[in-house]
Amino acid sequence: MTKSAAVRVRRAPPEPRRGVYELYWTFASRRQAAFEARLTGKTWPWTDDQILQTFKFCNVFRAADRVSQFMIRDVAYGQDTESTARDRAFQIVAFRTFSKIETWLGVTDVLGGAPRIEHLRTGAFERALDRVKATTGGLYTGAFILCANKAFGFDEKHRNHVGLFKHMFLEKACAERILQAPSLEDVVALLQSFPLLGPFMAYQTAIDLNYSDLIDFSENDYTQAGPGALRGLKKAFTTLGDYTPAETILWMVERQDQEFARLGLPFGGLFGRKLHGIDCQGLFCELDKYCREAVPELTSARSRIKAKYVATQGPIELFFPPKWSLPNGGVVKTPGLQLKEPASATSRRERGRPRKSDRAQLAVADLFG
């Protein structure tokens, strides 16, 4: 009996929405150029793009954002000599859960150092959170939508998260399992198996763990689209064809050199480091926001950008994972910021900031020459 020949089925690729798909790459180029101009100490504004001047957007590379920078420098590569690898895993998970620098600083001040699993065991970690909450009034950032049910029987959200951490690190040996995980996807699946950690939060936390020297997987091995990225995907494509959202994000990773060259857009990456899955995922979220001004006819669940951009003064010191082997060793120091004019909403109005309809035309017009 002869075997039948294997049948190869050609998968239907995503179909870009003309203009908006190009805007994805244009945004990446302009936002990264503004980031680089800021680093070299150039005078604000660092871009001619009126939408970028007016509204706040995340960096193109997730690792360059303020909270991620703090996590990498002060948590993942913190100088607490008493912390073991297991403690570091707990610290990264705990930090990302709250995602608030002030909470971390407050807790470490109360404990006299980074929180360790022993602090979780004795109750010192929970008491430190209580003190910080009493002082600041809040422990969490608004950047992530967290599961807020009473999974561990408490009325207060942070007590349920303490219960979660005890369950993970004292009862289920989560730290050891993270350190022994065979892939990034397995780390995500492990985290997602616990209460209060949804799929996207598990993915974000896994990326933070992967910034550290605890594990080392390619960020292109696995990705996951968050709610904002799903909105951006719907705007950038008329259909995803036979691709899933995650596959489409990795499809963008593969096409980056081709598309920047096709559109004549300058893009040198992060000191030579190309876009990875987590970055392209985030760019879809930022595209969704950008399109609310540039292409308002593409409606979604959200119709406006809430945060206005205000330039801050002072030098910046960036720190990236040493294992990335960036040309500068991962440390970037920048001069102080120079402002032509106060970067306030009032001064922008005084300069005659274009109306919303004009900004949309300015942003899209040059896409078609």
mmCIF file of C-alpha atoms in Angstrom:
data_model
loop_
_atom_site.group_PDB
_atom_site.id
_atom_site.type_symbol
_atom_site.label_atom_id
_atom_site.label_comp_id
_atom_site.label_asym_id
_atom_site.label_seq_id
_atom_site.Cartn_x
_atom_site.Cartn_y
_atom_site.Cartn_z
ATOM 1 C CA MET A 1 0.000 0.000 0.000
ATOM 2 C CA THR A 2 1.506 3.316 -1.039
ATOM 3 C CA LYS A 3 1.276 6.411 1.106
ATOM 4 C CA SER A 4 -0.617 9.345 -0.347
ATOM 5 C CA ALA A 5 1.350 12.531 -0.937
ATOM 6 C CA ALA A 6 1.017 15.151 1.772
ATOM 7 C CA VAL A 7 -1.278 18.001 0.839
ATOM 8 C CA ARG A 8 0.109 21.472 1.488
ATOM 9 C CA VAL A 9 -2.546 24.048 2.257
ATOM 10 C CA ARG A 10 -1.593 27.660 1.675
ATOM 11 C CA ARG A 11 -2.756 29.777 4.610
ATOM 12 C CA ALA A 12 -4.503 33.054 3.882
ATOM 13 C CA PRO A 13 -2.359 35.903 5.306
ATOM 14 C CA PRO A 14 -3.733 38.986 7.060
ATOM 15 C CA GLU A 15 -5.108 41.673 4.732
ATOM 16 C CA PRO A 16 -3.831 45.157 5.645
ATOM 17 C CA ARG A 17 -6.188 48.113 5.745
ATOM 18 C CA ARG A 18 -4.598 50.555 3.325
ATOM 19 C CA GLY A 19 -3.194 53.603 5.105
ATOM 20 C CA VAL A 20 -3.728 52.343 8.656
ATOM 21 C CA TYR A 21 -1.353 49.413 8.211
ATOM 22 C CA GLU A 22 1.285 51.862 6.963
ATOM 23 C CA LEU A 23 0.505 54.096 9.908
ATOM 24 C CA TYR A 24 1.651 51.300 12.230
ATOM 25 C CA TRP A 25 5.166 51.491 10.791
ATOM 26 C CA THR A 26 5.082 55.268 10.508
ATOM 27 C CA PHE A 27 4.156 55.598 14.173
ATOM 28 C CA ALA A 28 6.976 53.218 15.166
ATOM 29 C CA SER A 29 9.510 55.232 13.163
ATOM 30 C CA ARG A 30 8.382 58.637 14.448
ATOM 31 C CA ARG A 31 7.964 57.584 18.082
ATOM 32 C CA GLN A 32 11.391 55.949 18.146
ATOM 33 C CA ALA A 33 12.964 59.005 16.475
ATOM 34 C CA ALA A 34 11.431 61.204 19.188
ATOM 35 C CA PHE A 35 12.833 58.871 21.860
ATOM 36 C CA GLU A 36 16.304 59.075 20.306
ATOM 37 C CA ALA A 37 16.117 62.866 19.999
ATOM 38 C CA ARG A 38 15.210 63.053 23.683
ATOM 39 C CA LEU A 39 18.187 60.892 24.598
ATOM 40 C CA THR A 40 20.670 63.033 22.703
ATOM 41 C CA GLY A 41 19.519 66.173 24.514
ATOM 42 C CA LYS A 42 17.876 67.879 21.548
ATOM 43 C CA THR A 43 15.448 70.699 22.180
ATOM 44 C CA TRP A 44 11.782 69.814 22.619
ATOM 45 C CA PRO A 45 9.648 69.162 20.589
ATOM 46 C CA TRP A 46 11.427 66.085 19.306
ATOM 47 C CA THR A 47 8.994 65.441 16.477
ATOM 48 C CA ASP A 48 6.933 67.357 13.937
ATOM 49 C CA ASP A 49 4.042 64.957 14.478
ATOM 50 C CA GLN A 50 1.363 67.018 16.206
ATOM 51 C CA ILE A 51 -0.349 63.982 17.715
ATOM 52 C CA LEU A 52 2.883 62.803 19.334
ATOM 53 C CA GLN A 53 3.519 66.322 20.622
ATOM 54 C CA THR A 54 0.082 66.507 22.198
ATOM 55 C CA PHE A 55 -0.646 63.068 23.637
ATOM 56 C CA LYS A 56 1.262 60.568 25.734
ATOM 57 C CA PHE A 57 2.322 57.306 24.082
ATOM 58 C CA CYS A 58 4.409 54.404 25.330
ATOM 59 C CA ASN A 59 7.867 53.864 23.912
ATOM 60 C CA VAL A 60 8.230 51.633 20.887
ATOM 61 C CA PHE A 61 10.314 49.209 22.941
ATOM 62 C CA ARG A 62 8.572 48.073 26.124
ATOM 63 C CA ALA A 63 11.856 47.807 28.008
ATOM 64 C CA ALA A 64 12.442 51.555 27.573
ATOM 65 C CA ASP A 65 9.271 52.636 29.364
ATOM 66 C CA ARG A 66 9.608 54.148 32.838
ATOM 67 C CA VAL A 67 8.057 51.340 34.888
ATOM 68 C CA SER A 68 9.826 48.616 32.910
ATOM 69 C CA GLN A 69 13.094 50.497 33.354
ATOM 70 C CA PHE A 70 12.613 50.558 37.108
ATOM 71 C CA MET A 71 11.696 46.877 37.127
ATOM 72 C CA ILE A 72 14.785 45.901 35.139
ATOM 73 C CA ARG A 73 17.263 48.062 37.045
ATOM 74 C CA ASP A 74 15.938 47.967 40.609
ATOM 75 C CA VAL A 75 14.056 44.664 40.785
ATOM 76 C CA ALA A 76 15.354 42.153 38.220
ATOM 77 C CA TYR A 77 18.954 43.330 38.639
ATOM 78 C CA GLY A 78 18.638 44.848 42.098
ATOM 79 C CA GLN A 79 21.608 44.911 44.422
ATOM 80 C CA ASP A 80 19.952 43.173 47.393
ATOM 81 C CA THR A 81 22.646 40.646 48.291
ATOM 82 C CA GLU A 82 20.363 38.613 50.569
ATOM 83 C CA SER A 83 17.949 37.744 47.762
ATOM 84 C CA THR A 84 18.196 34.303 46.180
ATOM 85 C CA ALA A 85 17.015 33.381 42.680
ATOM 86 C CA ARG A 86 13.741 32.185 44.234
ATOM 87 C CA ASP A 87 13.346 35.528 46.009
ATOM 88 C CA ARG A 88 14.020 37.379 42.760
ATOM 89 C CA ALA A 89 11.267 35.464 40.988
ATOM 90 C CA PHE A 90 8.841 36.420 43.770
ATOM 91 C CA GLN A 91 9.980 40.056 43.620
ATOM 92 C CA ILE A 92 9.399 40.329 39.872
ATOM 93 C CA VAL A 93 5.932 38.760 40.085
ATOM 94 C CA ALA A 94 4.995 40.975 43.028
ATOM 95 C CA PHE A 95 6.295 44.152 41.415
ATOM 96 C CA ARG A 96 4.416 43.562 38.149
ATOM 97 C CA THR A 97 1.210 42.804 40.062
ATOM 98 C CA PHE A 98 1.209 46.303 41.571
ATOM 99 C CA SER A 99 3.216 47.948 38.726
ATOM 100 C CA LYS A 100 3.665 51.013 40.910
ATOM 101 C CA ILE A 101 7.153 52.271 41.689
ATOM 102 C CA GLU A 102 6.005 54.102 44.830
ATOM 103 C CA THR A 103 4.610 50.859 46.255
ATOM 104 C CA TRP A 104 7.906 49.067 45.738
ATOM 105 C CA LEU A 105 9.926 51.915 47.244
ATOM 106 C CA GLY A 106 7.595 52.073 50.229
ATOM 107 C CA VAL A 107 7.723 48.328 50.878
ATOM 108 C CA THR A 108 11.522 48.153 50.579
ATOM 109 C CA ASP A 109 11.824 51.122 52.922
ATOM 110 C CA VAL A 110 9.653 49.415 55.558
ATOM 111 C CA LEU A 111 11.458 46.080 55.206
ATOM 112 C CA GLY A 112 14.930 47.568 54.941
ATOM 113 C CA GLY A 113 15.500 45.866 51.594
ATOM 114 C CA ALA A 114 13.773 43.969 48.816
ATOM 115 C CA PRO A 115 10.879 41.722 49.934
ATOM 116 C CA ARG A 116 11.888 38.078 50.177
ATOM 117 C CA ILE A 117 9.901 34.871 50.405
ATOM 118 C CA GLU A 118 10.701 34.760 54.109
ATOM 119 C CA HIS A 119 8.910 38.123 54.504
ATOM 120 C CA LEU A 120 5.933 36.535 52.798
ATOM 121 C CA ARG A 121 6.069 33.588 55.196
ATOM 122 C CA THR A 122 6.271 35.699 58.377
ATOM 123 C CA GLY A 123 3.640 38.258 57.359
ATOM 124 C CA ALA A 124 6.163 41.131 57.203
ATOM 125 C CA PHE A 125 5.419 41.674 53.500
ATOM 126 C CA GLU A 126 1.693 42.072 54.115
ATOM 127 C CA ARG A 127 2.281 44.433 57.039
ATOM 128 C CA ALA A 128 4.575 46.526 54.841
ATOM 129 C CA LEU A 129 1.844 46.772 52.207
ATOM 130 C CA ASP A 130 -0.619 47.860 54.903
ATOM 131 C CA ARG A 131 1.707 50.673 55.990
ATOM 132 C CA VAL A 132 2.317 51.858 52.433
ATOM 133 C CA LYS A 133 -1.403 51.826 51.655
ATOM 134 C CA ALA A 134 -2.156 53.822 54.810
ATOM 135 C CA THR A 135 0.412 56.397 53.714
ATOM 136 C CA THR A 136 -0.250 56.653 49.982
ATOM 137 C CA GLY A 137 -3.887 55.599 49.762
ATOM 138 C CA GLY A 138 -3.279 53.179 46.902
ATOM 139 C CA LEU A 139 -0.962 50.357 45.944
ATOM 140 C CA TYR A 140 -1.792 49.751 42.281
ATOM 141 C CA THR A 141 -1.220 51.463 38.965
ATOM 142 C CA GLY A 142 -4.029 51.905 36.469
ATOM 143 C CA ALA A 143 -1.923 50.477 33.614
ATOM 144 C CA PHE A 144 -3.368 46.957 33.870
ATOM 145 C CA ILE A 145 -6.857 45.661 34.449
ATOM 146 C CA LEU A 146 -6.456 43.138 37.269
ATOM 147 C CA CYS A 147 -8.787 40.392 38.350
ATOM 148 C CA ALA A 148 -10.362 41.753 41.526
ATOM 149 C CA ASN A 149 -12.445 38.874 42.854
ATOM 150 C CA LYS A 150 -12.127 37.544 46.395
ATOM 151 C CA ALA A 151 -10.234 34.447 45.323
ATOM 152 C CA PHE A 152 -8.635 34.056 48.741
ATOM 153 C CA GLY A 153 -11.575 35.280 50.780
ATOM 154 C CA PHE A 154 -10.541 38.875 51.538
ATOM 155 C CA ASP A 155 -12.417 42.104 50.895
ATOM 156 C CA GLU A 156 -9.259 44.098 50.141
ATOM 157 C CA LYS A 157 -7.550 43.445 46.818
ATOM 158 C CA HIS A 158 -4.000 43.491 48.132
ATOM 159 C CA ARG A 159 -4.796 40.843 50.765
ATOM 160 C CA ASN A 160 -6.051 38.551 48.028
ATOM 161 C CA HIS A 161 -2.805 39.124 46.159
ATOM 162 C CA VAL A 162 -0.808 38.321 49.290
ATOM 163 C CA GLY A 163 -2.860 35.137 49.511
ATOM 164 C CA LEU A 164 -2.009 34.473 45.864
ATOM 165 C CA PHE A 165 1.728 34.953 46.464
ATOM 166 C CA LYS A 166 1.638 32.593 49.457
ATOM 167 C CA HIS A 167 -0.191 30.024 47.369
ATOM 168 C CA MET A 168 2.302 30.393 44.515
ATOM 169 C CA PHE A 169 5.619 30.605 46.336
ATOM 170 C CA LEU A 170 5.035 28.833 49.649
ATOM 171 C CA GLU A 171 2.640 26.069 48.628
ATOM 172 C CA LYS A 172 3.179 25.424 44.903
ATOM 173 C CA ALA A 173 6.942 26.035 44.507
ATOM 174 C CA CYS A 174 6.277 28.513 41.726
ATOM 175 C CA ALA A 175 9.784 30.002 41.825
ATOM 176 C CA GLU A 176 11.428 26.620 41.319
ATOM 177 C CA ARG A 177 9.045 25.823 38.460
ATOM 178 C CA ILE A 178 9.805 29.158 36.767
ATOM 179 C CA LEU A 179 13.540 28.497 36.984
ATOM 180 C CA GLN A 180 13.075 25.040 35.438
ATOM 181 C CA ALA A 181 10.566 26.027 32.716
ATOM 182 C CA PRO A 182 11.551 24.815 29.211
ATOM 183 C CA SER A 183 10.035 27.735 27.272
ATOM 184 C CA LEU A 184 8.521 31.210 27.542
ATOM 185 C CA GLU A 185 5.112 29.773 26.732
ATOM 186 C CA ASP A 186 5.479 27.332 29.625
ATOM 187 C CA VAL A 187 6.235 30.234 31.985
ATOM 188 C CA VAL A 188 3.083 32.003 30.793
ATOM 189 C CA ALA A 189 1.015 28.831 31.184
ATOM 190 C CA LEU A 190 2.369 28.292 34.700
ATOM 191 C CA LEU A 191 1.527 31.826 35.811
ATOM 192 C CA GLN A 192 -1.854 31.710 34.133
ATOM 193 C CA SER A 193 -2.754 28.545 36.051
ATOM 194 C CA PHE A 194 -3.005 30.541 39.287
ATOM 195 C CA PRO A 195 -6.049 32.564 40.392
ATOM 196 C CA LEU A 196 -6.096 36.320 39.722
ATOM 197 C CA LEU A 197 -3.540 36.036 36.908
ATOM 198 C CA GLY A 198 -5.320 36.352 33.574
ATOM 199 C CA PRO A 199 -3.698 35.451 30.239
ATOM 200 C CA PHE A 200 -2.356 38.905 29.416
ATOM 201 C CA MET A 201 -1.070 39.652 32.917
ATOM 202 C CA ALA A 202 0.658 36.260 32.931
ATOM 203 C CA TYR A 203 2.326 37.126 29.620
ATOM 204 C CA GLN A 204 3.484 40.543 30.808
ATOM 205 C CA THR A 205 4.910 39.027 33.998
ATOM 206 C CA ALA A 206 6.686 36.310 32.022
ATOM 207 C CA ILE A 207 8.350 38.982 29.883
ATOM 208 C CA ASP A 208 9.575 40.723 33.049
ATOM 209 C CA LEU A 209 10.991 37.438 34.323
ATOM 210 C CA ASN A 210 12.678 36.949 30.957
ATOM 211 C CA TYR A 211 14.384 40.354 31.233
ATOM 212 C CA SER A 212 16.198 39.005 34.285
ATOM 213 C CA ASP A 213 19.018 36.471 34.338
ATOM 214 C CA LEU A 214 16.701 33.846 35.852
ATOM 215 C CA ILE A 215 15.497 32.566 32.464
ATOM 216 C CA ASP A 216 16.541 33.347 28.913
ATOM 217 C CA PHE A 217 14.132 32.689 26.043
ATOM 218 C CA SER A 218 13.620 34.564 22.790
ATOM 219 C CA GLU A 219 10.783 37.074 23.022
ATOM 220 C CA ASN A 220 9.737 35.846 19.584
ATOM 221 C CA ASP A 221 9.049 32.325 20.841
ATOM 222 C CA TYR A 222 5.630 33.336 22.128
ATOM 223 C CA THR A 223 3.391 36.377 22.255
ATOM 224 C CA GLN A 224 -0.166 37.254 23.194
ATOM 225 C CA ALA A 225 -2.421 40.138 22.192
ATOM 226 C CA GLY A 226 -3.859 42.228 24.992
ATOM 227 C CA PRO A 227 -7.160 44.125 24.756
ATOM 228 C CA GLY A 228 -5.546 47.258 23.296
ATOM 229 C CA ALA A 229 -3.578 45.255 20.749
ATOM 230 C CA LEU A 230 -6.751 43.482 19.623
ATOM 231 C CA ARG A 231 -8.334 46.872 18.952
ATOM 232 C CA GLY A 232 -5.249 47.937 17.012
ATOM 233 C CA LEU A 233 -5.274 44.745 14.957
ATOM 234 C CA LYS A 234 -8.875 45.384 13.938
ATOM 235 C CA LYS A 235 -7.885 48.833 12.718
ATOM 236 C CA ALA A 236 -4.717 47.763 10.885
ATOM 237 C CA PHE A 237 -6.294 44.820 9.037
ATOM 238 C CA THR A 238 -9.584 44.204 7.283
ATOM 239 C CA THR A 239 -9.155 40.506 8.141
ATOM 240 C CA LEU A 240 -6.489 38.372 9.770
ATOM 241 C CA GLY A 241 -7.064 35.614 7.230
ATOM 242 C CA ASP A 242 -6.116 32.253 8.710
ATOM 243 C CA TYR A 243 -3.814 33.818 11.310
ATOM 244 C CA THR A 244 -4.517 34.225 14.990
ATOM 245 C CA PRO A 245 -3.811 37.603 16.641
ATOM 246 C CA ALA A 246 -0.578 36.216 18.124
ATOM 247 C CA GLU A 247 0.526 34.833 14.758
ATOM 248 C CA THR A 248 -0.208 38.184 13.141
ATOM 249 C CA ILE A 249 1.988 39.972 15.697
ATOM 250 C CA LEU A 250 4.881 37.609 14.926
ATOM 251 C CA TRP A 251 4.157 38.095 11.197
ATOM 252 C CA MET A 252 4.829 41.794 11.789
ATOM 253 C CA VAL A 253 8.093 40.949 13.562
ATOM 254 C CA GLU A 254 9.236 39.044 10.479
ATOM 255 C CA ARG A 255 8.253 41.859 8.087
ATOM 256 C CA GLN A 256 9.774 44.835 9.912
ATOM 257 C CA ASP A 257 12.897 45.279 7.780
ATOM 258 C CA GLN A 258 10.911 44.885 4.578
ATOM 259 C CA GLU A 259 8.211 47.366 5.572
ATOM 260 C CA PHE A 260 10.505 50.084 6.930
ATOM 261 C CA ALA A 261 12.521 49.851 3.697
ATOM 262 C CA ARG A 262 9.408 49.820 1.474
ATOM 263 C CA LEU A 263 8.022 52.932 3.132
ATOM 264 C CA GLY A 264 11.391 54.702 3.316
ATOM 265 C CA LEU A 265 11.122 55.053 7.091
ATOM 266 C CA PRO A 266 14.234 55.393 9.244
ATOM 267 C CA PHE A 267 14.385 52.842 12.046
ATOM 268 C CA GLY A 268 17.551 51.673 13.747
ATOM 269 C CA GLY A 269 15.875 49.769 16.558
ATOM 270 C CA LEU A 270 16.915 49.996 20.187
ATOM 271 C CA PHE A 271 20.649 50.590 19.716
ATOM 272 C CA GLY A 272 20.506 47.946 16.998
ATOM 273 C CA ARG A 273 18.024 45.602 18.696
ATOM 274 C CA LYS A 274 15.065 44.856 16.423
ATOM 275 C CA LEU A 275 11.407 44.782 17.358
ATOM 276 C CA HIS A 276 10.374 41.601 19.144
ATOM 277 C CA GLY A 277 6.958 40.097 19.784
ATOM 278 C CA ILE A 278 6.291 42.067 22.965
ATOM 279 C CA ASP A 279 7.177 45.327 21.187
ATOM 280 C CA CYS A 280 5.023 44.680 18.127
ATOM 281 C CA GLN A 281 2.191 43.692 20.466
ATOM 282 C CA GLY A 282 2.520 47.008 22.289
ATOM 283 C CA LEU A 283 2.681 48.932 19.022
ATOM 284 C CA PHE A 284 -0.772 47.675 18.094
ATOM 285 C CA CYS A 285 -2.064 49.082 21.385
ATOM 286 C CA GLU A 286 -0.433 52.435 20.632
ATOM 287 C CA LEU A 287 -1.769 52.343 17.055
ATOM 288 C CA ASP A 288 -5.277 52.000 18.466
ATOM 289 C CA LYS A 289 -4.713 55.169 20.522
ATOM 290 C CA TYR A 290 -3.045 57.067 17.678
ATOM 291 C CA CYS A 291 -5.890 56.268 15.285
ATOM 292 C CA ARG A 292 -8.415 57.866 17.642
ATOM 293 C CA GLU A 293 -6.928 61.174 16.509
ATOM 294 C CA ALA A 294 -5.465 60.326 13.099
ATOM 295 C CA VAL A 295 -8.303 58.154 11.748
ATOM 296 C CA PRO A 296 -11.287 58.854 14.028
ATOM 297 C CA GLU A 297 -13.719 57.223 11.603
ATOM 298 C CA LEU A 298 -12.276 53.865 12.686
ATOM 299 C CA THR A 299 -14.323 53.605 15.837
ATOM 300 C CA SER A 300 -13.633 51.200 18.684
ATOM 301 C CA ALA A 301 -14.602 50.782 22.313
ATOM 302 C CA ARG A 302 -12.538 53.885 23.139
ATOM 303 C CA SER A 303 -12.847 57.148 21.269
ATOM 304 C CA ARG A 304 -10.262 59.484 22.796
ATOM 305 C CA ILE A 305 -6.753 59.535 24.222
ATOM 306 C CA LYS A 306 -6.914 60.402 27.899
ATOM 307 C CA ALA A 307 -3.311 61.271 28.745
ATOM 308 C CA LYS A 308 -1.760 64.488 27.434
ATOM 309 C CA TYR A 309 1.995 64.641 26.999
ATOM 310 C CA VAL A 310 4.028 66.867 29.309
ATOM 311 C CA ALA A 311 7.793 66.934 28.736
ATOM 312 C CA THR A 312 9.850 66.399 31.882
ATOM 313 C CA GLN A 313 13.248 67.876 32.600
ATOM 314 C CA GLY A 314 16.406 66.284 33.926
ATOM 315 C CA PRO A 315 18.794 63.593 32.707
ATOM 316 C CA ILE A 316 17.774 60.007 32.058
ATOM 317 C CA GLU A 317 19.791 56.892 32.777
ATOM 318 C CA LEU A 318 18.546 53.809 30.982
ATOM 319 C CA PHE A 319 19.502 50.261 31.892
ATOM 320 C CA PHE A 320 18.794 47.260 29.682
ATOM 321 C CA PRO A 321 19.402 43.559 30.360
ATOM 322 C CA PRO A 322 23.156 42.926 30.050
ATOM 323 C CA LYS A 323 22.426 39.637 28.270
ATOM 324 C CA TRP A 324 21.109 41.635 25.294
ATOM 325 C CA SER A 325 24.705 42.691 24.617
ATOM 326 C CA LEU A 326 23.754 46.143 23.363
ATOM 327 C CA PRO A 327 26.698 48.179 22.027
ATOM 328 C CA ASN A 328 26.795 50.416 25.108
ATOM 329 C CA GLY A 329 26.570 47.491 27.499
ATOM 330 C CA GLY A 330 22.940 48.273 28.207
ATOM 331 C CA VAL A 331 23.510 51.529 30.095
ATOM 332 C CA VAL A 332 22.552 54.852 28.504
ATOM 333 C CA LYS A 333 23.066 58.221 30.192
ATOM 334 C CA THR A 334 21.499 61.323 28.692
ATOM 335 C CA PRO A 335 21.936 65.064 29.250
ATOM 336 C CA GLY A 336 19.247 67.236 30.760
ATOM 337 C CA LEU A 337 16.234 68.282 28.741
ATOM 338 C CA GLN A 338 16.085 71.641 27.022
ATOM 339 C CA LEU A 339 12.697 73.179 26.286
ATOM 340 C CA LYS A 340 12.006 75.833 23.693
ATOM 341 C CA GLU A 341 8.769 76.661 25.487
ATOM 342 C CA PRO A 342 6.929 75.296 28.530
ATOM 343 C CA ALA A 343 5.451 71.956 27.497
ATOM 344 C CA SER A 344 2.022 72.658 28.918
ATOM 345 C CA ALA A 345 -1.431 72.417 27.429
ATOM 346 C CA THR A 346 -1.672 76.215 27.592
ATOM 347 C CA SER A 347 1.542 76.814 25.678
ATOM 348 C CA ARG A 348 0.474 74.311 23.035
ATOM 349 C CA ARG A 349 -2.735 76.233 22.522
ATOM 350 C CA GLU A 350 -0.763 79.479 22.347
ATOM 351 C CA ARG A 351 1.354 77.999 19.554
ATOM 352 C CA GLY A 352 -1.811 77.360 17.585
ATOM 353 C CA ARG A 353 -2.024 73.586 17.937
ATOM 354 C CA PRO A 354 -3.993 72.176 14.991
ATOM 355 C CA ARG A 355 -7.549 71.070 15.547
ATOM 356 C CA LYS A 356 -8.309 67.363 15.752
ATOM 357 C CA SER A 357 -9.401 67.185 12.102
ATOM 358 C CA ASP A 358 -6.231 68.969 10.964
ATOM 359 C CA ARG A 359 -4.010 66.638 12.998
ATOM 360 C CA ALA A 360 -5.654 63.638 11.389
ATOM 361 C CA GLN A 361 -4.965 65.036 7.926
ATOM 362 C CA LEU A 362 -1.344 65.850 8.794
ATOM 363 C CA ALA A 363 -0.744 62.364 10.150
ATOM 364 C CA VAL A 364 -2.190 60.460 7.209
ATOM 365 C CA ALA A 365 -1.561 62.731 4.227
ATOM 366 C CA ASP A 366 2.112 61.909 3.785
ATOM 367 C CA LEU A 367 1.433 58.174 3.662
ATOM 368 C CA PHE A 368 0.344 58.476 0.042
ATOM 369 C CA GLY A 369 2.812 61.112 -1.156
#
